[in-house]
Amino acid sequence: MRSLKELLLPKILMGNYLVILIALLVTSVGVCSFLKNEIGRTQVNVLQQISDLNQLNMNAVKNTMTDLYSSIQSFINLNSIENFDKTQADQVMEETQRCFSNMGVDSMVDIILKDVGTYTSDGDLSRVDALKKTVRYTYLISGSRAESWYMNFSNRKDSKKGILLSFGRTILNEKGEAAGIVIISTSQQTLLRSYENTLNENNVIYILDESGIVISHSNPRLIGFSFYYMPTFEKNVAPYNSYTVKTKNHRPLLLSNYHNEENGWTFVEELDLTSKLKDYSRMIIVVIAGVLICSFFMVGLDFVLIDKVTNSLTRFSWHIKGLQPDLSNGITEIPVQEDYVEINIIMERFNKMLARIQELIQNIKINERKKRKAEFDFLQAQIEPHFLRNTLLTLKSLIALGESQKAMSMLDDFNALLRIPMMVDKQFVPVYEEIELVMHYMAIMEYRFDKRFLLHIHMPEEIKHVLVPRMILQPVAANALFHGFAEKEDNAIITIMAYEQGEDLYIVITDNGEGMTEEQIQMVLAGKRNVNSHHGVGLKNVKSRLQLIYGERARLNIKSTVNVGTEVTLVFAGYRSVYFNNEENQT
Amino acid sequence: MKILIVDDEVPIRKYITQMIQDCGEEYEVIGSVGSAKKAMEVMKHQVPDLVFADITMPKITGLELLEQIKKEYPEVSVFMLTCHNDFEFEELRLNSRLTIIF
């Protein structure tokens, strides 16, 4: 069987751990989503800003370009492409440059005419070759081919990185064929200026072509493209999608893209997750540590609380366990010193109950003693009234008959016998007094029945003064006289033998009378009283008194043989200690 | 009148005998015995008119003797003597059609 503590503790601990676990889970999920959202939000914000800026700038550029395109177109229309001369071209250039200057764009315009060559504002033909070399890096970035914008990159042989040089647009002739490309040169600085408010060290802008290939990425220091960072994107990347990728050197990156429908550009922002992840793991560690500390305190608290609750009960149970099962030896109260009102109430009630039990036991004891006393007093053999009357009647008869000598002698014996009622308070008398009593009794009986009874006594000197309950032998002698010698006229002998065996005193009364049958013995022992013998209760009374005083080991045995005699054995078990105990009880 | 006295206590028996004899010549004590058995023996030889019997006697009690006398000699009157005055009376009253004289 388990104790209350053993029963409670695992359940409470389990419950607490469950709560802690759930708390840990919820916190983790919360922190994760918070961090994710946080990162995502930063990302989207940045992209939105870029997008807005971009649109603004690009629209301006686009508008200018459209105007420019119209003028060039009209110009071409007016003059066949073959007649296009340098003077006219210079005019266009001037016009264009003025437009861009107004826009604040530090730029150059090149016009590349098919089969004619490039006409630049400074007339530097050397650049044409350079441009021709870079033409394969010009990508379609928006719209149909007829209205395409081009981005032009130079690919210097001394650098692996391309540099964005210019935007461009195809010029068509009358037949709708591509007549050439108008290129507006721009510089890295221009682009940077446009984005410098948005970009920071952690942001990188990728510029992708229509098919999703990264053609450039930006960082505050460098705009160009690097294939080293290039992740593979699926086509038609949706706006604001985020991807976590790992670079070649295993740095975790978060890539978010934004597709601008206006200009067809897709911007990709790259975020280095290393630092963010550091924050993230630090936060997780803090959360776990917090939860662990909490759980530690919780478990401690559980122990303390359960201890506090169960200790009172445990102490209570130990107190109860310590109580003597034999409540008769007095009951020690349980000390009431517990911390809880409830336990105290139980203990107080328990104490009251104990006290009550003790009281009841005392009452029972007292009652029992009273009852025993009463029973004892009752059983204390008295001189039976009819014996007195019979004796007195006999005396009267003797006197009437003139046998005064006999009457006087009988009166002496009677007088001796009458001492018995006078010493009611004296329960124990020496054996010899008891025997004297028997002698007086027998003398009276001799007169009454006109017979001679012989009394033999065998008793060691030391037993003479042993104390026995008074009137314990007389009923036995009476039984012998009535049952043994009713019809026996002479040679009636009663022998009283007393001896000590171990702790017990034996007194054996033998007669040589008629004896009793087994049935008669049983009747005598059962105390069955009938008109035949008013001494019927005598032996039963003796037996009861013996057992009352000397306990279960006390005996009254009757052995009898018809026509031979009867032997009654009284066993006073442990007679010495019994006597002293009884003396104490009386005082 | 022939009278038989049955009592196991000798002095009382003698006393009753003497008292009856003192009453006059017409009362003749034909026997004074100590037990019912002896009383029945006496009655075989001479049937008395009146029997004084003690109730309390060993072996055959006075009541048993009474029954026997009533059976064999219905004409004989019997006086029962006793010094008991407690529980036996009720028993006696029920068992026999005795007249109780205090």
XYZ file of C-alpha atoms in Angstrom:
689
model
C 0.000 0.000 0.000
C 1.385 3.366 -0.917
C 1.417 6.453 1.213
C -0.533 9.548 0.344
C 2.664 11.295 -0.640
C 3.702 8.530 -2.988
C 0.249 8.650 -4.476
C 0.037 12.416 -4.920
C 3.543 13.343 -5.950
C 3.803 11.540 -9.292
C 0.406 12.788 -10.391
C 1.065 16.398 -9.470
C 4.550 16.285 -10.960
C 3.196 14.724 -14.127
C 0.513 17.381 -14.323
C 3.046 20.126 -13.826
C 5.400 18.679 -16.396
C 2.551 18.499 -18.849
C 1.762 22.151 -18.225
C 5.426 23.045 -18.609
C 5.655 21.063 -21.810
C 2.600 22.763 -23.255
C 3.959 26.136 -22.187
C 7.269 25.322 -23.843
C 5.545 24.257 -27.028
C 3.291 27.300 -27.177
C 6.150 29.650 -26.422
C 8.357 28.042 -29.034
C 5.700 28.214 -31.686
C 4.946 31.791 -30.704
C 8.574 32.822 -30.804
C 9.138 31.082 -34.116
C 6.170 32.664 -35.812
C 7.040 35.997 -34.289
C 10.565 35.806 -35.631
C 9.398 34.609 -39.011
C 6.863 37.369 -39.249
C 9.438 39.848 -38.086
C 11.848 38.806 -40.811
C 9.099 38.600 -43.393
C 7.831 42.029 -42.465
C 11.237 43.637 -42.785
C 11.647 41.920 -46.086
C 8.344 43.014 -47.521
C 8.802 46.557 -46.320
C 12.134 46.832 -47.964
C 10.852 45.338 -51.165
C 7.849 47.636 -51.212
C 10.036 50.654 -50.792
C 12.330 49.486 -53.503
C 9.395 48.824 -55.721
C 7.891 52.263 -55.163
C 11.137 53.996 -55.763
C 11.838 51.932 -58.716
C 8.507 52.654 -60.279
C 8.958 56.349 -59.776
C 12.353 56.459 -61.352
C 11.600 54.014 -64.040
C 8.418 55.787 -65.073
C 10.290 59.022 -65.370
C 12.954 57.360 -67.446
C 10.350 55.617 -69.490
C 8.422 58.808 -70.210
C 11.521 60.595 -71.284
C 12.449 57.693 -73.404
C 9.034 57.669 -75.038
C 9.323 61.341 -75.920
C 12.753 60.813 -77.185
C 11.646 57.839 -79.129
C 8.854 59.831 -80.809
C 11.160 62.587 -81.860
C 13.679 60.153 -83.187
C 10.935 58.298 -84.958
C 9.641 61.425 -86.613
C 13.099 62.304 -87.505
C 13.638 59.001 -89.134
C 10.371 59.285 -90.896
C 11.273 62.607 -92.311
C 14.590 61.496 -93.502
C 15.348 58.170 -94.832
C 17.721 56.347 -92.724
C 20.238 56.577 -95.467
C 20.076 60.352 -95.453
C 20.501 60.610 -91.785
C 23.397 62.967 -91.346
C 25.585 63.974 -88.540
C 24.081 67.394 -88.108
C 20.647 65.996 -87.566
C 21.964 63.432 -85.212
C 23.745 66.108 -83.175
C 20.469 67.940 -82.838
C 18.740 64.901 -81.531
C 21.555 64.293 -79.103
C 21.497 67.747 -77.731
C 17.758 67.521 -77.281
C 17.985 64.213 -75.543
C 20.761 65.250 -73.222
C 18.850 68.269 -72.203
C 15.907 66.095 -71.312
C 18.025 63.868 -69.127
C 19.768 66.781 -67.516
C 16.415 68.128 -66.505
C 15.657 64.767 -64.967
C 18.854 64.944 -63.048
C 20.153 61.855 -64.645
C 23.800 61.841 -65.274
C 23.603 60.000 -68.516
C 24.591 59.656 -72.109
C 22.591 58.691 -75.089
C 23.882 56.486 -77.766
C 21.968 55.761 -80.878
C 22.963 52.670 -82.618
C 21.735 52.469 -86.116
C 21.647 49.244 -87.955
C 24.367 48.930 -90.487
C 25.357 52.550 -89.905
C 27.107 52.468 -86.653
C 26.714 54.196 -83.431
C 26.303 57.767 -83.175
C 27.246 59.186 -79.880
C 26.935 62.600 -78.537
C 30.635 63.105 -78.275
C 31.122 61.449 -81.646
C 33.528 59.040 -80.154
C 33.293 56.090 -82.472
C 35.564 53.991 -80.342
C 32.682 53.274 -78.021
C 30.770 51.605 -80.789
C 33.113 48.707 -80.791
C 32.862 48.393 -77.070
C 29.109 48.364 -77.287
C 29.133 45.867 -80.090
C 31.136 43.573 -77.866
C 28.650 43.842 -75.070
C 25.552 43.408 -77.135
C 25.164 39.808 -76.192
C 24.604 40.868 -72.582
C 21.699 42.968 -73.542
C 18.570 41.321 -72.261
C 15.013 41.791 -72.922
C 13.555 42.936 -69.650
C 10.071 43.957 -70.475
C 7.284 43.747 -72.976
C 7.359 42.596 -76.569
C 10.408 42.790 -78.699
C 9.044 45.809 -80.576
C 8.777 47.808 -77.410
C 11.537 46.198 -75.559
C 13.714 47.844 -73.143
C 17.146 46.591 -72.964
C 19.625 46.587 -70.289
C 23.080 46.793 -71.431
C 25.966 45.418 -69.518
C 29.532 45.654 -70.245
C 31.580 42.680 -69.553
C 35.031 43.823 -69.008
C 37.667 41.295 -69.633
C 39.563 42.284 -66.519
C 36.517 41.697 -64.291
C 34.250 38.786 -63.901
C 31.500 41.071 -62.853
C 29.379 42.855 -65.359
C 28.511 46.512 -64.952
C 25.179 47.908 -65.826
C 25.826 50.554 -68.339
C 22.671 51.550 -69.945
C 19.031 51.089 -70.660
C 17.965 50.835 -74.241
C 15.043 50.581 -76.614
C 14.667 49.345 -80.131
C 13.896 51.895 -82.845
C 11.760 50.677 -85.702
C 11.778 51.936 -89.260
C 8.764 52.484 -91.515
C 8.564 48.883 -92.431
C 8.395 47.944 -88.783
C 11.852 46.510 -88.777
C 14.302 47.248 -86.101
C 16.233 50.172 -87.323
C 18.374 50.561 -84.275
C 18.524 50.946 -80.547
C 18.457 54.052 -78.517
C 20.641 53.578 -75.532
C 20.539 55.774 -72.556
C 23.690 55.350 -70.642
C 23.460 55.401 -66.986
C 25.950 54.790 -64.351
C 26.243 52.681 -61.276
C 26.163 55.795 -59.156
C 22.876 56.847 -60.618
C 21.299 53.547 -59.771
C 22.752 53.548 -56.321
C 21.467 57.005 -55.651
C 18.012 55.838 -56.499
C 18.180 53.025 -53.948
C 20.482 54.359 -51.315
C 17.668 55.179 -48.922
C 16.377 51.652 -49.100
C 19.464 49.582 -49.260
C 21.552 48.709 -46.340
C 24.391 46.369 -45.804
C 22.182 43.357 -45.397
C 20.147 43.943 -48.522
C 21.065 42.763 -51.918
C 18.907 43.438 -54.947
C 18.887 40.927 -57.695
C 17.676 41.898 -61.089
C 16.241 39.041 -63.030
C 15.407 38.685 -66.665
C 12.094 37.507 -68.030
C 12.971 33.899 -67.592
C 13.887 34.400 -63.988
C 17.594 34.380 -64.483
C 19.423 36.686 -62.180
C 21.113 39.258 -64.272
C 22.263 41.447 -61.507
C 22.255 41.891 -57.819
C 22.846 44.982 -55.981
C 24.566 45.827 -52.864
C 25.474 49.202 -51.584
C 28.926 48.886 -52.931
C 28.412 47.030 -56.044
C 25.814 46.655 -58.694
C 26.505 43.913 -61.067
C 25.885 40.270 -61.130
C 27.528 37.408 -59.610
C 26.772 33.882 -60.509
C 28.186 32.680 -57.303
C 25.114 33.694 -55.444
C 22.740 32.646 -58.056
C 19.890 30.546 -56.767
C 17.693 28.720 -59.211
C 14.206 30.137 -59.355
C 11.256 28.728 -60.996
C 9.653 30.766 -63.691
C 6.940 33.305 -62.859
C 8.050 33.838 -59.340
C 5.191 35.306 -57.383
C 5.636 38.537 -55.539
C 6.804 38.421 -51.964
C 7.796 34.817 -52.080
C 10.535 33.917 -49.713
C 13.083 31.190 -49.996
C 15.707 30.088 -47.660
C 18.796 29.023 -49.484
C 22.321 28.234 -48.648
C 25.232 29.728 -50.449
C 28.311 27.907 -51.465
C 30.002 28.718 -48.199
C 26.908 27.515 -46.299
C 25.714 30.835 -45.153
C 21.957 30.683 -44.759
C 20.162 33.290 -46.853
C 16.583 34.362 -47.030
C 15.653 35.354 -50.578
C 12.470 37.306 -51.160
C 11.353 38.421 -54.571
C 9.045 41.053 -55.822
C 7.806 41.193 -59.371
C 7.091 44.630 -60.710
C 4.393 44.393 -63.368
C 5.041 47.933 -64.591
C 8.540 47.492 -65.703
C 8.645 43.724 -65.704
C 11.521 43.652 -63.303
C 11.745 41.161 -60.561
C 13.550 42.248 -57.492
C 15.041 39.785 -55.182
C 16.206 40.725 -51.766
C 18.733 38.655 -50.046
C 18.899 38.607 -46.282
C 21.741 37.066 -44.400
C 20.106 34.846 -41.823
C 23.233 34.156 -39.812
C 22.695 37.015 -37.417
C 18.942 36.569 -37.369
C 19.330 32.888 -36.637
C 21.698 33.770 -33.864
C 18.984 35.938 -32.384
C 16.564 33.163 -32.960
C 18.603 30.489 -31.204
C 19.457 32.870 -28.420
C 15.782 33.525 -27.898
C 15.009 29.802 -27.922
C 17.740 29.217 -25.346
C 16.352 31.992 -23.173
C 12.864 30.529 -23.437
C 13.987 26.983 -22.634
C 16.126 28.182 -19.761
C 13.197 30.171 -18.429
C 10.883 27.237 -18.676
C 13.425 24.949 -17.024
C 13.957 27.349 -14.150
C 10.195 27.699 -13.797
C 9.756 23.949 -13.799
C 12.540 23.564 -11.257
C 10.799 25.991 -8.951
C 7.478 24.359 -9.687
C 8.779 20.904 -8.769
C 10.359 22.323 -5.637
C 7.105 24.005 -4.786
C 5.247 20.741 -5.404
C 7.531 18.897 -3.011
C 7.224 21.553 -0.362
C 3.450 21.760 -0.687
C 2.882 18.018 -0.715
C 5.261 17.660 2.215
C 3.360 20.288 4.099
C 0.022 18.692 3.376
C 1.010 15.085 3.917
C 3.374 15.583 6.854
C 0.553 16.450 9.182
C -1.315 13.358 8.109
C 1.823 11.244 8.331
C 2.576 12.471 11.841
C -1.048 11.884 12.763
C -0.917 8.341 11.456
C 2.365 7.715 13.317
C 0.801 8.966 16.519
C -2.099 6.607 16.026
C 0.271 3.790 15.133
C 2.157 4.459 18.359
C -0.946 4.012 20.467
C -1.039 0.880 22.557
C -3.592 -1.537 21.187
C -4.388 -2.357 24.795
C -6.274 0.781 25.615
C -6.845 -0.275 29.159
C -3.353 0.783 30.191
C -4.264 4.418 29.896
C -4.214 6.412 26.691
C -1.639 8.975 25.793
C -3.124 11.930 24.027
C -1.943 12.878 20.579
C -0.197 16.240 20.794
C -2.154 18.761 18.751
C 0.432 20.971 17.102
C -0.285 20.774 13.420
C -0.349 23.687 11.040
C -3.729 22.997 9.569
C -7.065 23.615 11.128
C -8.512 20.525 9.504
C -5.895 18.151 10.885
C -6.137 19.840 14.261
C -9.877 19.335 14.296
C -9.439 15.662 13.433
C -6.796 15.284 16.140
C -8.829 17.075 18.745
C -11.845 14.960 17.912
C -9.670 11.895 18.007
C -8.337 12.879 21.408
C -11.841 13.464 22.649
C -12.807 10.092 21.282
C -9.813 8.509 23.025
C -10.749 10.190 26.269
C -14.311 9.013 25.849
C -13.153 5.471 25.135
C -10.965 5.605 28.203
C -13.854 6.895 30.228
C -16.056 4.117 28.910
C -13.392 1.536 29.654
C -13.087 2.928 33.157
C -16.846 2.801 33.546
C -16.908 -0.750 32.300
C -14.093 -1.627 34.683
C -15.827 -0.023 37.597
C -19.105 -1.637 36.679
C -17.383 -4.946 36.193
C -15.737 -4.630 39.578
C -19.030 -3.668 41.161
C -20.714 -6.525 39.404
C -18.025 -8.919 40.506
C -18.221 -7.610 43.993
C -21.963 -8.062 43.986
C -21.653 -11.488 42.478
C -18.969 -12.342 44.957
C -21.012 -11.123 47.848
C -23.922 -13.102 46.591
C -21.879 -16.189 46.127
C -20.268 -15.704 49.464
C -21.849 -18.626 51.079
C -24.237 -17.623 53.760
C -25.784 -19.727 56.367
C -29.009 -20.676 54.708
C -32.144 -19.526 56.515
C -33.756 -22.933 56.480
C -30.628 -24.343 58.061
C -31.007 -21.807 60.811
C -34.671 -22.615 61.213
C -34.073 -26.325 61.158
C -31.319 -25.976 63.711
C -33.454 -23.806 65.941
C -36.288 -26.251 65.580
C -33.967 -29.059 66.549
C -32.823 -27.027 69.562
C -36.392 -26.415 70.562
C -37.140 -30.128 70.197
C -34.121 -31.012 72.355
C -35.176 -28.568 75.029
C -38.759 -29.784 74.879
C -37.554 -33.340 75.198
C -35.524 -32.306 78.214
C -32.176 -33.071 76.614
C -30.652 -29.800 77.798
C -27.062 -31.112 77.758
C -27.312 -31.878 74.092
C -29.076 -28.586 73.457
C -26.320 -26.601 75.150
C -23.600 -28.389 73.315
C -25.405 -27.827 70.078
C -25.855 -24.181 70.974
C -22.077 -23.825 71.368
C -21.508 -25.171 67.917
C -24.284 -23.046 66.586
C -22.782 -20.013 68.210
C -19.424 -20.743 66.552
C -21.154 -21.126 63.234
C -23.001 -17.852 63.694
C -19.692 -15.977 63.667
C -19.717 -16.335 59.906
C -22.369 -13.715 59.117
C -20.518 -11.322 61.418
C -17.404 -11.304 59.298
C -18.893 -10.385 55.948
C -16.073 -7.941 55.312
C -13.519 -10.680 55.666
C -13.385 -12.675 52.512
C -10.337 -14.781 53.250
C -9.783 -16.911 56.295
C -7.036 -19.394 57.232
C -7.643 -22.989 56.252
C -7.810 -24.140 59.846
C -10.700 -21.774 60.596
C -12.532 -23.210 57.624
C -11.970 -26.709 58.956
C -13.147 -25.678 62.408
C -16.255 -24.369 60.759
C -16.814 -27.714 59.100
C -16.367 -29.353 62.463
C -19.015 -27.169 64.112
C -21.327 -27.758 61.209
C -20.851 -31.486 61.420
C -21.490 -31.397 65.167
C -24.809 -29.680 64.622
C -25.696 -32.213 61.945
C -24.865 -35.021 64.345
C -27.499 -33.723 66.743
C -30.022 -33.180 63.997
C -29.773 -36.641 62.500
C -28.647 -38.435 65.586
C -25.589 -39.862 63.844
C -21.850 -39.889 64.387
C -19.598 -38.388 61.755
C -15.861 -38.910 61.897
C -13.634 -36.176 60.519
C -10.048 -36.939 59.516
C -7.731 -34.103 58.663
C -4.415 -34.421 56.848
C -2.724 -31.094 56.539
C 0.908 -29.946 56.818
C 1.531 -27.327 59.442
C 2.550 -24.665 56.912
C -0.755 -24.874 55.133
C -2.736 -24.321 58.270
C -2.556 -20.566 57.926
C -2.959 -20.356 54.194
C -5.808 -18.038 53.382
C -8.776 -19.332 51.451
C -12.206 -17.836 50.720
C -14.468 -18.308 53.660
C -17.291 -20.854 53.566
C -15.588 -22.756 50.775
C -15.404 -26.147 52.520
C -18.715 -26.212 54.358
C -20.888 -26.754 51.240
C -18.656 -29.677 50.241
C -19.049 -31.201 53.670
C -22.791 -30.587 53.520
C -22.938 -32.363 50.186
C -21.104 -35.334 51.694
C -23.490 -35.494 54.625
C -26.646 -35.266 52.595
C -25.696 -37.400 49.634
C -23.232 -39.746 51.235
C -24.648 -40.494 54.625
C -28.409 -40.089 54.182
C -29.071 -43.722 54.866
C -25.750 -44.799 56.243
C -26.223 -45.259 59.942
C -22.663 -45.688 61.150
C -18.996 -45.528 60.193
C -19.418 -42.199 58.396
C -15.956 -40.798 57.816
C -15.038 -37.563 56.107
C -11.417 -36.939 55.292
C -10.032 -33.501 54.518
C -6.602 -33.465 52.905
C -4.754 -30.287 52.003
C -1.484 -29.980 50.145
C 0.424 -27.601 47.968
C 1.483 -28.470 44.445
C 3.468 -25.844 42.559
C 1.623 -22.597 42.922
C -1.666 -24.306 43.568
C -3.314 -25.391 46.774
C -5.276 -28.632 46.710
C -7.950 -29.497 49.222
C -9.510 -32.932 48.808
C -12.635 -33.881 50.743
C -13.390 -37.574 50.729
C -16.303 -39.452 52.239
C -16.998 -43.147 52.455
C -20.697 -42.660 51.801
C -23.076 -44.040 49.244
C -21.425 -42.280 46.323
C -23.109 -40.602 43.455
C -23.978 -41.657 39.952
C -22.647 -39.656 37.029
C -26.105 -38.173 36.610
C -26.181 -37.046 40.211
C -22.725 -35.502 39.888
C -23.839 -33.544 36.864
C -26.950 -32.402 38.685
C -24.955 -31.277 41.687
C -22.453 -29.412 39.509
C -25.223 -27.783 37.504
C -26.644 -26.542 40.776
C -30.017 -27.962 39.961
C -32.090 -27.201 42.928
C -35.036 -29.284 43.912
C -37.007 -29.971 47.026
C -34.939 -33.052 47.571
C -31.844 -31.058 48.421
C -31.638 -27.472 49.404
C -27.877 -27.855 49.267
C -28.035 -28.288 45.542
C -26.546 -24.928 44.781
C -23.715 -25.418 47.258
C -21.167 -27.129 45.045
C -21.967 -25.031 42.029
C -21.547 -21.983 44.196
C -18.155 -23.213 45.390
C -17.047 -23.868 41.830
C -18.204 -20.438 40.651
C -16.438 -18.703 43.501
C -13.245 -20.636 42.892
C -13.253 -19.641 39.242
C -14.217 -16.071 40.023
C -11.354 -15.710 42.454
C -8.690 -18.047 41.090
C -9.428 -17.835 37.375
C -9.855 -20.473 34.735
C -7.343 -22.852 36.218
C -9.349 -23.226 39.399
C -11.056 -26.598 39.629
C -13.744 -28.446 41.470
C -13.607 -32.102 40.496
C -15.900 -34.803 41.756
C -14.974 -38.448 41.602
C -17.476 -40.874 42.969
C -18.129 -44.580 43.088
C -21.509 -45.807 44.211
C -21.329 -47.554 47.612
C -17.638 -46.675 47.951
C -17.565 -42.939 48.377
C -17.044 -39.542 46.861
C -13.908 -37.467 46.425
C -14.219 -33.736 45.819
C -11.026 -31.930 44.841
C -10.737 -28.173 45.098
C -7.847 -26.532 43.243
C -6.919 -23.017 44.387
C -4.803 -22.046 41.380
C -1.991 -19.604 42.156
C -3.608 -19.008 45.498
C -0.943 -16.718 47.001
C -0.922 -14.058 44.277
C -4.689 -14.234 43.995
C -5.058 -13.540 47.657
C -2.825 -10.483 47.520
C -4.522 -9.128 44.401
C -7.885 -9.478 46.063
C -6.642 -7.763 49.184
C -5.473 -4.833 47.025
C -8.737 -4.648 45.204
C -10.623 -4.439 48.429
C -8.648 -1.493 49.716
C -56.297 -42.462 65.806
C -53.150 -44.062 64.443
C -50.460 -41.665 63.456
C -47.194 -42.202 61.575
C -44.367 -39.633 61.730
C -41.766 -39.406 58.941
C -38.860 -37.035 59.411
C -35.128 -37.475 58.912
C -34.243 -35.111 61.732
C -34.291 -37.126 64.907
C -34.952 -34.489 67.611
C -37.829 -32.976 65.670
C -39.303 -36.401 65.075
C -39.075 -37.159 68.744
C -40.553 -33.808 69.665
C -43.574 -34.293 67.378
C -44.069 -37.779 68.764
C -44.039 -36.439 72.288
C -46.444 -33.632 71.410
C -48.933 -36.111 69.893
C -48.684 -38.442 72.820
C -49.357 -35.504 75.135
C -52.596 -34.812 73.279
C -54.372 -37.830 74.705
C -54.950 -41.556 74.658
C -56.962 -41.514 71.449
C -53.827 -40.488 69.462
C -51.538 -43.426 68.999
C -48.161 -43.036 67.341
C -47.678 -46.299 65.507
C -44.293 -45.319 64.087
C -41.623 -42.671 63.995
C -39.209 -43.199 61.100
C -36.426 -41.237 59.347
C -37.137 -42.007 55.702
C -39.984 -42.619 53.252
C -38.713 -46.105 52.563
C -39.079 -47.032 56.224
C -42.484 -45.340 56.359
C -43.784 -47.537 53.503
C -42.481 -50.609 55.345
C -44.385 -49.623 58.492
C -47.523 -48.953 56.471
C -47.419 -52.492 55.029
C -48.019 -53.856 58.550
C -50.299 -51.199 59.932
C -52.138 -48.521 57.978
C -52.288 -45.226 59.926
C -55.116 -42.714 59.794
C -52.777 -39.773 59.632
C -49.211 -39.272 58.412
C -46.943 -36.417 59.356
C -44.198 -36.169 56.684
C -41.311 -33.822 56.217
C -40.985 -32.610 52.677
C -37.208 -32.332 52.668
C -35.693 -35.747 53.001
C -32.876 -37.424 51.183
C -33.578 -40.147 48.626
C -37.382 -40.186 48.530
C -38.853 -36.814 49.376
C -41.977 -36.158 51.339
C -43.835 -35.276 48.164
C -42.917 -38.549 46.519
C -44.067 -40.314 49.637
C -47.339 -38.397 49.470
C -47.933 -39.568 45.899
C -47.235 -43.137 46.895
C -49.561 -42.993 49.911
C -52.345 -41.384 47.845
C -51.977 -44.186 45.304
C -51.840 -47.129 47.688
C -53.810 -45.839 50.669
C -56.206 -43.149 49.404
C -58.028 -43.029 52.727
C -54.944 -41.945 54.647
C -54.621 -38.218 55.452
C -51.171 -36.683 55.138
C -49.739 -33.588 56.815
C -46.677 -32.208 55.066
C -44.133 -30.430 57.217
C -41.531 -28.060 55.971
C -39.514 -25.088 57.071
C -39.210 -23.895 53.523
C -41.333 -20.928 52.748
C -40.106 -19.700 49.441
C -40.051 -21.044 45.949
C -41.192 -24.570 46.655
C -44.682 -23.498 47.524
C -45.699 -22.514 44.086
C -44.329 -25.803 42.835
C -46.197 -27.676 45.492
C -49.425 -25.899 44.838
C -49.248 -26.783 41.174
C -48.037 -30.357 41.501
C -50.438 -31.576 44.107
C -53.789 -30.589 45.321
C -52.400 -29.688 48.699
C -53.972 -27.348 51.128
C -51.346 -24.977 52.368
C -51.538 -24.107 56.032
C -49.133 -21.525 57.314
